[in-house]
Amino acid sequence: MDKQPLAQLTKISSQVRRDILRMVHAVQSGHPGASLGCTEFFVALYFNQMKHDSNFNMNGAGEDLFFLSNGHISPVWYSVLARSGYFPAEELKTFRKLNSRLQGHPATEENLPGIRIASGSLGQGLSAAIGAAQAKKIDKDDSTVYVLMGDGEQQEGQVWEACMYAAHHKVDNLIATIDFNRQQIDGPTKDVMDLKDLKAKWEAFGWEVIETFKGNDMEAVLEGLEKAKSLTGKGKPVLNLLHTEMGYGVDFMVGTHKWHGIAPSDEQLENALGQLEETLGDY
Amino acid sequence: MDKTLDLKYTYTEKKDTRSGFGDGLLEAGRKNPNVVGLCADLIGSLKMGAFQKEFPERFFQVGIAEANMIGLAAGMTINGKIPFTGTFANFSTGRVYDQIRQSVAYSDKNVKICASHAGLTLGEDGATHQILEDVGMMKMLPHMTVINPCDYNQTKAATMAIADFEGPVYLRFGRPSWPIFTPADQKFEIGKAWHMIEGTDVTIFATGHLVWEAVVAEAMLREEGISAEVINIHTIKPLDEAAIIASVKKTGCAVSAEEHQLNGGLGDSIAQTLIRNNPAPLEYVGVNDSFGESGTPTELLEKYGLNAENIVKAAKKAIARK
């Protein structure tokens, strides 16, 4: 896919948010909060940054690969995959329903194009991404591997096993991003289990760390990803600390953990959709 | 004891099954450039040193971080690599069950989980390391193949065979020096039981180190005029149900023998097969709902009821129930 310009990326983001809300509303389950918060990031990756082929093959040789570790934000990924041509947008209707390829959490079992490994049980995606990045190095494939994690997910021990490993083995074709929205199911991360200084922690483990302070501003997200890309190939894995707001784009959902994993009612959906322009046509 | 018996299979050399894994891995690596090795700080124990030396660019020291190792391996398969992970059976299964379940089994990744020091015969390290539940955990996972070879030669052959097989595999082997009684040039067929000894009165289905105990038990039973059939079930999943049913139809009763808990092991798989197809008396030889302890392999097999004498007793009991 050709790189889409900024104005188009903003339009796509609006449609993706509509998709997320309608998918979650239709089945009255799913995780809208961080899906909305990460919309700019996903749109920037799939419509601008990554070199990828929507005619999916598992191997992905010569392509940039993306792994979603915090699998519960599947709605945003499914929407972006559909809107970038991996499968028909119409299929978003089947999200979380019986016999669907769009499982509650991303899976390979039903062969949904775009998914390379199951995720949902937290803490595992970084390891898989590092493995894929090392395999690319063996194959002398100079493309980049991306992975997204949640900030609450940083409480999982495996993340730090992987973090230590990637620095030790100089896995420098890898860009990990943390969705730093400071919220998790039970409340703000500082109350549930304080993450303290994530930047200092990742740096201490030997990673190159950048911060994207405006994670819901498309221009800033692009700038952050460009910068991250420029730091690859220099002997260190790269971490992008992406500051986002959970629920961004819908005034009554923004900035609270309350919309982490619940669906809007009919009235709430109508209200929310009124705030988001239909730019590519609803499915 | 076995020196005086008329054994159908004999040995001149003893070696650990983990060396069979190490040597098989090296050959698989020479044959297929996609074979890669990962180890969690147990290269010496897993005998992975020769592979590491010959293929340094295809070998990854992971440190003491087994969860990460499983995830790395799953990720490596995406580009077509065939990762072999190496650590003790305890850390290959229970410690990383969720990682295996989601990233390997559910994702149907071509990862070979290679597990040494399984069972009581690990010996002196004691119960913390003597895992006796791993086969049960692994066989419950959809997509997973579970293999437990019996000696050095069979472990080497199995290691090479799984490199050519597409799909997740749990390969279980052990620490002690053990008789090499199967041929070096054997063809290892995943999922195909091996009729080692023909008999008519009782079938002994054995796996792993206890296949040797079954061979000894057969000779002991023969001295008493009892004809035992010995079948080597190196692949616990998928189970060769046809071979099991055919043998028990002939003999009318069976014994299962494994270095594992009775709950969830090979015996349970055989019981399921018999109950659905050909109900017949089945006696179990295995560990009966307890942990192990420190001791020598021989002492432990005796104390926990897993040696040839116990197989003989179980066979007689099964015959009496016909």
PDB file of N, CA and C in Angstrom, chain A residues 176-250:
ATOM      1  N   ALA A 176       9.333  -1.722  19.620  1.00  0.00           N
ATOM      2  CA  ALA A 176       8.238  -2.035  20.539  1.00  0.00           C
ATOM      3  C   ALA A 176       7.580  -0.724  20.954  1.00  0.00           C
ATOM      4  N   THR A 177       6.268  -0.753  21.093  1.00  0.00           N
ATOM      5  CA  THR A 177       5.552   0.433  21.556  1.00  0.00           C
ATOM      6  C   THR A 177       4.732   0.056  22.783  1.00  0.00           C
ATOM      7  N   ILE A 178       4.723   0.933  23.751  1.00  0.00           N
ATOM      8  CA  ILE A 178       3.839   0.743  24.908  1.00  0.00           C
ATOM      9  C   ILE A 178       2.731   1.779  24.828  1.00  0.00           C
ATOM     10  N   ASP A 179       1.486   1.285  24.866  1.00  0.00           N
ATOM     11  CA  ASP A 179       0.340   2.183  24.930  1.00  0.00           C
ATOM     12  C   ASP A 179       0.267   2.720  26.368  1.00  0.00           C
ATOM     13  N   PHE A 180       0.799   3.919  26.537  1.00  0.00           N
ATOM     14  CA  PHE A 180       0.976   4.480  27.889  1.00  0.00           C
ATOM     15  C   PHE A 180      -0.234   5.351  28.233  1.00  0.00           C
ATOM     16  N   ASN A 181      -1.356   4.685  28.530  1.00  0.00           N
ATOM     17  CA  ASN A 181      -2.574   5.447  28.856  1.00  0.00           C
ATOM     18  C   ASN A 181      -2.841   5.511  30.355  1.00  0.00           C
ATOM     19  N   ARG A 182      -1.987   4.853  31.112  1.00  0.00           N
ATOM     20  CA  ARG A 182      -2.030   4.906  32.578  1.00  0.00           C
ATOM     21  C   ARG A 182      -3.316   4.337  33.182  1.00  0.00           C
ATOM     22  N   GLN A 183      -3.981   3.475  32.409  1.00  0.00           N
ATOM     23  CA  GLN A 183      -5.215   2.864  32.923  1.00  0.00           C
ATOM     24  C   GLN A 183      -5.141   1.351  32.750  1.00  0.00           C
ATOM     25  N   GLN A 184      -5.770   0.637  33.678  1.00  0.00           N
ATOM     26  CA  GLN A 184      -5.976  -0.800  33.490  1.00  0.00           C
ATOM     27  C   GLN A 184      -7.347  -1.162  34.046  1.00  0.00           C
ATOM     28  N   ILE A 185      -7.756  -2.415  33.949  1.00  0.00           N
ATOM     29  CA  ILE A 185      -9.161  -2.743  34.256  1.00  0.00           C
ATOM     30  C   ILE A 185      -9.586  -2.232  35.627  1.00  0.00           C
ATOM     31  N   ASP A 186      -8.772  -2.485  36.627  1.00  0.00           N
ATOM     32  CA  ASP A 186      -9.190  -2.148  37.987  1.00  0.00           C
ATOM     33  C   ASP A 186      -8.980  -0.697  38.376  1.00  0.00           C
ATOM     34  N   GLY A 187      -8.406   0.109  37.477  1.00  0.00           N
ATOM     35  CA  GLY A 187      -8.232   1.523  37.805  1.00  0.00           C
ATOM     36  C   GLY A 187      -6.954   2.088  37.221  1.00  0.00           C
ATOM     37  N   PRO A 188      -6.559   3.289  37.674  1.00  0.00           N
ATOM     38  CA  PRO A 188      -5.307   3.875  37.197  1.00  0.00           C
ATOM     39  C   PRO A 188      -4.115   2.982  37.574  1.00  0.00           C
ATOM     40  N   THR A 189      -3.147   2.864  36.680  1.00  0.00           N
ATOM     41  CA  THR A 189      -2.004   1.987  36.962  1.00  0.00           C
ATOM     42  C   THR A 189      -1.279   2.406  38.241  1.00  0.00           C
ATOM     43  N   LYS A 190      -1.278   3.694  38.538  1.00  0.00           N
ATOM     44  CA  LYS A 190      -0.535   4.129  39.732  1.00  0.00           C
ATOM     45  C   LYS A 190      -1.186   3.605  41.013  1.00  0.00           C
ATOM     46  N   ASP A 191      -2.488   3.300  40.950  1.00  0.00           N
ATOM     47  CA  ASP A 191      -3.157   2.721  42.117  1.00  0.00           C
ATOM     48  C   ASP A 191      -3.086   1.198  42.127  1.00  0.00           C
ATOM     49  N   VAL A 192      -3.219   0.602  40.955  1.00  0.00           N
ATOM     50  CA  VAL A 192      -3.256  -0.870  40.878  1.00  0.00           C
ATOM     51  C   VAL A 192      -1.864  -1.445  41.133  1.00  0.00           C
ATOM     52  N   MET A 193      -0.880  -0.951  40.373  1.00  0.00           N
ATOM     53  CA  MET A 193       0.518  -1.397  40.533  1.00  0.00           C
ATOM     54  C   MET A 193       1.376  -0.374  39.808  1.00  0.00           C
ATOM     55  N   ASP A 194       1.921   0.517  40.576  1.00  0.00           N
ATOM     56  CA  ASP A 194       2.590   1.679  39.984  1.00  0.00           C
ATOM     57  C   ASP A 194       3.755   1.265  39.080  1.00  0.00           C
ATOM     58  N   LEU A 195       3.732   1.756  37.851  1.00  0.00           N
ATOM     59  CA  LEU A 195       4.784   1.419  36.884  1.00  0.00           C
ATOM     60  C   LEU A 195       6.045   2.246  37.109  1.00  0.00           C
ATOM     61  N   LYS A 196       5.907   3.288  37.909  1.00  0.00           N
ATOM     62  CA  LYS A 196       7.023   4.223  38.154  1.00  0.00           C
ATOM     63  C   LYS A 196       7.609   4.723  36.834  1.00  0.00           C
ATOM     64  N   ASP A 197       8.940   4.785  36.761  1.00  0.00           N
ATOM     65  CA  ASP A 197       9.554   5.410  35.594  1.00  0.00           C
ATOM     66  C   ASP A 197       9.849   4.373  34.500  1.00  0.00           C
ATOM     67  N   LEU A 198       8.872   4.165  33.629  1.00  0.00           N
ATOM     68  CA  LEU A 198       9.047   3.145  32.585  1.00  0.00           C
ATOM     69  C   LEU A 198      10.226   3.445  31.663  1.00  0.00           C
ATOM     70  N   LYS A 199      10.388   4.725  31.354  1.00  0.00           N
ATOM     71  CA  LYS A 199      11.474   5.106  30.441  1.00  0.00           C
ATOM     72  C   LYS A 199      12.827   4.697  31.047  1.00  0.00           C
ATOM     73  N   ALA A 200      13.008   5.041  32.305  1.00  0.00           N
ATOM     74  CA  ALA A 200      14.283   4.720  32.962  1.00  0.00           C
ATOM     75  C   ALA A 200      14.476   3.205  33.055  1.00  0.00           C
ATOM     76  N   LYS A 201      13.373   2.492  33.279  1.00  0.00           N
ATOM     77  CA  LYS A 201      13.496   1.029  33.391  1.00  0.00           C
ATOM     78  C   LYS A 201      13.955   0.410  32.075  1.00  0.00           C
ATOM     79  N   TRP A 202      13.312   0.804  30.976  1.00  0.00           N
ATOM     80  CA  TRP A 202      13.691   0.224  29.680  1.00  0.00           C
ATOM     81  C   TRP A 202      15.099   0.652  29.279  1.00  0.00           C
ATOM     82  N   GLU A 203      15.437   1.881  29.591  1.00  0.00           N
ATOM     83  CA  GLU A 203      16.805   2.335  29.284  1.00  0.00           C
ATOM     84  C   GLU A 203      17.833   1.543  30.093  1.00  0.00           C
ATOM     85  N   ALA A 204      17.490   1.286  31.349  1.00  0.00           N
ATOM     86  CA  ALA A 204      18.419   0.537  32.199  1.00  0.00           C
ATOM     87  C   ALA A 204      18.631  -0.887  31.679  1.00  0.00           C
ATOM     88  N   PHE A 205      17.612  -1.426  31.002  1.00  0.00           N
ATOM     89  CA  PHE A 205      17.745  -2.768  30.420  1.00  0.00           C
ATOM     90  C   PHE A 205      18.522  -2.730  29.099  1.00  0.00           C
ATOM     91  N   GLY A 206      18.835  -1.538  28.615  1.00  0.00           N
ATOM     92  CA  GLY A 206      19.681  -1.452  27.422  1.00  0.00           C
ATOM     93  C   GLY A 206      18.959  -1.109  26.133  1.00  0.00           C
ATOM     94  N   TRP A 207      17.748  -0.588  26.243  1.00  0.00           N
ATOM     95  CA  TRP A 207      16.989  -0.214  25.041  1.00  0.00           C
ATOM     96  C   TRP A 207      17.162   1.267  24.725  1.00  0.00           C
ATOM     97  N   GLU A 208      16.983   1.587  23.448  1.00  0.00           N
ATOM     98  CA  GLU A 208      16.889   2.983  23.014  1.00  0.00           C
ATOM     99  C   GLU A 208      15.426   3.377  23.208  1.00  0.00           C
ATOM    100  N   VAL A 209      15.163   4.400  24.011  1.00  0.00           N
ATOM    101  CA  VAL A 209      13.765   4.747  24.321  1.00  0.00           C
ATOM    102  C   VAL A 209      13.430   6.143  23.803  1.00  0.00           C
ATOM    103  N   ILE A 210      12.309   6.223  23.061  1.00  0.00           N
ATOM    104  CA  ILE A 210      11.808   7.547  22.677  1.00  0.00           C
ATOM    105  C   ILE A 210      10.408   7.711  23.262  1.00  0.00           C
ATOM    106  N   GLU A 211       9.991   8.936  23.432  1.00  0.00           N
ATOM    107  CA  GLU A 211       8.636   9.179  23.917  1.00  0.00           C
ATOM    108  C   GLU A 211       7.839   9.939  22.874  1.00  0.00           C
ATOM    109  N   THR A 212       6.602   9.476  22.659  1.00  0.00           N
ATOM    110  CA  THR A 212       5.670  10.215  21.820  1.00  0.00           C
ATOM    111  C   THR A 212       4.618  10.772  22.772  1.00  0.00           C
ATOM    112  N   PHE A 213       4.722  12.058  23.040  1.00  0.00           N
ATOM    113  CA  PHE A 213       3.869  12.625  24.091  1.00  0.00           C
ATOM    114  C   PHE A 213       2.425  12.839  23.639  1.00  0.00           C
ATOM    115  N   LYS A 214       2.231  13.062  22.335  1.00  0.00           N
ATOM    116  CA  LYS A 214       0.863  13.269  21.849  1.00  0.00           C
ATOM    117  C   LYS A 214       0.439  12.072  20.997  1.00  0.00           C
ATOM    118  N   GLY A 215       0.110  10.986  21.662  1.00  0.00           N
ATOM    119  CA  GLY A 215      -0.187   9.731  20.984  1.00  0.00           C
ATOM    120  C   GLY A 215      -1.518   9.721  20.257  1.00  0.00           C
ATOM    121  N   ASN A 216      -2.315  10.775  20.403  1.00  0.00           N
ATOM    122  CA  ASN A 216      -3.563  10.877  19.647  1.00  0.00           C
ATOM    123  C   ASN A 216      -3.533  12.023  18.642  1.00  0.00           C
ATOM    124  N   ASP A 217      -2.334  12.505  18.374  1.00  0.00           N
ATOM    125  CA  ASP A 217      -2.128  13.528  17.349  1.00  0.00           C
ATOM    126  C   ASP A 217      -1.366  12.845  16.205  1.00  0.00           C
ATOM    127  N   MET A 218      -2.045  12.709  15.053  1.00  0.00           N
ATOM    128  CA  MET A 218      -1.468  11.903  13.974  1.00  0.00           C
ATOM    129  C   MET A 218      -0.077  12.375  13.573  1.00  0.00           C
ATOM    130  N   GLU A 219       0.112  13.669  13.528  1.00  0.00           N
ATOM    131  CA  GLU A 219       1.416  14.186  13.123  1.00  0.00           C
ATOM    132  C   GLU A 219       2.509  13.752  14.107  1.00  0.00           C
ATOM    133  N   ALA A 220       2.166  13.824  15.387  1.00  0.00           N
ATOM    134  CA  ALA A 220       3.137  13.439  16.422  1.00  0.00           C
ATOM    135  C   ALA A 220       3.410  11.932  16.384  1.00  0.00           C
ATOM    136  N   VAL A 221       2.368  11.160  16.119  1.00  0.00           N
ATOM    137  CA  VAL A 221       2.536   9.697  16.060  1.00  0.00           C
ATOM    138  C   VAL A 221       3.460   9.319  14.907  1.00  0.00           C
ATOM    139  N   LEU A 222       3.234   9.966  13.751  1.00  0.00           N
ATOM    140  CA  LEU A 222       4.099   9.709  12.593  1.00  0.00           C
ATOM    141  C   LEU A 222       5.543  10.089  12.880  1.00  0.00           C
ATOM    142  N   GLU A 223       5.679  11.244  13.491  1.00  0.00           N
ATOM    143  CA  GLU A 223       7.022  11.733  13.818  1.00  0.00           C
ATOM    144  C   GLU A 223       7.738  10.749  14.752  1.00  0.00           C
ATOM    145  N   GLY A 224       6.974  10.241  15.749  1.00  0.00           N
ATOM    146  CA  GLY A 224       7.549   9.273  16.699  1.00  0.00           C
ATOM    147  C   GLY A 224       7.980   7.996  15.998  1.00  0.00           C
ATOM    148  N   LEU A 225       7.124   7.501  15.108  1.00  0.00           N
ATOM    149  CA  LEU A 225       7.453   6.246  14.411  1.00  0.00           C
ATOM    150  C   LEU A 225       8.626   6.432  13.454  1.00  0.00           C
ATOM    151  N   GLU A 226       8.697   7.613  12.819  1.00  0.00           N
ATOM    152  CA  GLU A 226       9.846   7.905  11.937  1.00  0.00           C
ATOM    153  C   GLU A 226      11.141   7.918  12.747  1.00  0.00           C
ATOM    154  N   LYS A 227      11.037   8.556  13.904  1.00  0.00           N
ATOM    155  CA  LYS A 227      12.234   8.650  14.751  1.00  0.00           C
ATOM    156  C   LYS A 227      12.661   7.256  15.220  1.00  0.00           C
ATOM    157  N   ALA A 228      11.677   6.481  15.622  1.00  0.00           N
ATOM    158  CA  ALA A 228      11.971   5.108  16.069  1.00  0.00           C
ATOM    159  C   ALA A 228      12.663   4.342  14.952  1.00  0.00           C
ATOM    160  N   LYS A 229      12.127   4.486  13.749  1.00  0.00           N
ATOM    161  CA  LYS A 229      12.701   3.773  12.595  1.00  0.00           C
ATOM    162  C   LYS A 229      14.141   4.193  12.356  1.00  0.00           C
ATOM    163  N   SER A 230      14.399   5.479  12.540  1.00  0.00           N
ATOM    164  CA  SER A 230      15.766   5.973  12.299  1.00  0.00           C
ATOM    165  C   SER A 230      16.757   5.420  13.323  1.00  0.00           C
ATOM    166  N   LEU A 231      16.239   4.938  14.446  1.00  0.00           N
ATOM    167  CA  LEU A 231      17.128   4.410  15.493  1.00  0.00           C
ATOM    168  C   LEU A 231      17.367   2.911  15.367  1.00  0.00           C
ATOM    169  N   THR A 232      16.678   2.268  14.427  1.00  0.00           N
ATOM    170  CA  THR A 232      16.910   0.825  14.242  1.00  0.00           C
ATOM    171  C   THR A 232      18.253   0.611  13.545  1.00  0.00           C
ATOM    172  N   GLY A 233      18.740  -0.615  13.651  1.00  0.00           N
ATOM    173  CA  GLY A 233      19.991  -0.973  12.983  1.00  0.00           C
ATOM    174  C   GLY A 233      21.232  -0.427  13.654  1.00  0.00           C
ATOM    175  N   LYS A 234      21.092   0.020  14.900  1.00  0.00           N
ATOM    176  CA  LYS A 234      22.250   0.603  15.581  1.00  0.00           C
ATOM    177  C   LYS A 234      22.647  -0.202  16.823  1.00  0.00           C
ATOM    178  N   GLY A 235      22.267  -1.473  16.837  1.00  0.00           N
ATOM    179  CA  GLY A 235      22.735  -2.337  17.932  1.00  0.00           C
ATOM    180  C   GLY A 235      21.829  -2.417  19.139  1.00  0.00           C
ATOM    181  N   LYS A 236      20.744  -1.605  19.131  1.00  0.00           N
ATOM    182  CA  LYS A 236      19.844  -1.649  20.292  1.00  0.00           C
ATOM    183  C   LYS A 236      18.396  -1.784  19.825  1.00  0.00           C
ATOM    184  N   PRO A 237      17.586  -2.550  20.573  1.00  0.00           N
ATOM    185  CA  PRO A 237      16.150  -2.529  20.281  1.00  0.00           C
ATOM    186  C   PRO A 237      15.571  -1.166  20.664  1.00  0.00           C
ATOM    187  N   VAL A 238      14.456  -0.801  20.027  1.00  0.00           N
ATOM    188  CA  VAL A 238      13.897   0.539  20.211  1.00  0.00           C
ATOM    189  C   VAL A 238      12.522   0.457  20.879  1.00  0.00           C
ATOM    190  N   LEU A 239      12.326   1.278  21.884  1.00  0.00           N
ATOM    191  CA  LEU A 239      11.016   1.370  22.548  1.00  0.00           C
ATOM    192  C   LEU A 239      10.412   2.741  22.312  1.00  0.00           C
ATOM    193  N   ASN A 240       9.143   2.731  21.934  1.00  0.00           N
ATOM    194  CA  ASN A 240       8.385   3.959  21.723  1.00  0.00           C
ATOM    195  C   ASN A 240       7.332   4.041  22.832  1.00  0.00           C
ATOM    196  N   LEU A 241       7.531   4.971  23.739  1.00  0.00           N
ATOM    197  CA  LEU A 241       6.581   5.150  24.842  1.00  0.00           C
ATOM    198  C   LEU A 241       5.497   6.114  24.359  1.00  0.00           C
ATOM    199  N   LEU A 242       4.350   5.539  24.022  1.00  0.00           N
ATOM    200  CA  LEU A 242       3.305   6.287  23.325  1.00  0.00           C
ATOM    201  C   LEU A 242       2.246   6.751  24.334  1.00  0.00           C
ATOM    202  N   HIS A 243       2.236   8.030  24.616  1.00  0.00           N
ATOM    203  CA  HIS A 243       1.257   8.564  25.576  1.00  0.00           C
ATOM    204  C   HIS A 243      -0.090   8.732  24.871  1.00  0.00           C
ATOM    205  N   THR A 244      -1.077   7.970  25.304  1.00  0.00           N
ATOM    206  CA  THR A 244      -2.398   8.078  24.678  1.00  0.00           C
ATOM    207  C   THR A 244      -3.449   8.321  25.752  1.00  0.00           C
ATOM    208  N   GLU A 245      -4.636   8.615  25.274  1.00  0.00           N
ATOM    209  CA  GLU A 245      -5.764   8.708  26.210  1.00  0.00           C
ATOM    210  C   GLU A 245      -6.750   7.605  25.880  1.00  0.00           C
ATOM    211  N   MET A 246      -7.038   6.780  26.858  1.00  0.00           N
ATOM    212  CA  MET A 246      -8.029   5.731  26.662  1.00  0.00           C
ATOM    213  C   MET A 246      -9.355   6.386  26.275  1.00  0.00           C
ATOM    214  N   GLY A 247     -10.015   5.826  25.276  1.00  0.00           N
ATOM    215  CA  GLY A 247     -11.330   6.353  24.877  1.00  0.00           C
ATOM    216  C   GLY A 247     -11.278   7.611  24.036  1.00  0.00           C
ATOM    217  N   TYR A 248     -10.086   7.964  23.526  1.00  0.00           N
ATOM    218  CA  TYR A 248      -9.941   9.222  22.783  1.00  0.00           C
ATOM    219  C   TYR A 248     -10.879   9.266  21.568  1.00  0.00           C
ATOM    220  N   GLY A 249     -11.484  10.446  21.352  1.00  0.00           N
ATOM    221  CA  GLY A 249     -12.358  10.642  20.193  1.00  0.00           C
ATOM    222  C   GLY A 249     -13.827  10.664  20.561  1.00  0.00           C
ATOM    223  N   VAL A 250     -14.143  10.201  21.751  1.00  0.00           N
ATOM    224  CA  VAL A 250     -15.536  10.218  22.222  1.00  0.00           C
ATOM    225  C   VAL A 250     -15.539  10.909  23.592  1.00  0.00           C
TER     226      VAL A 250
END
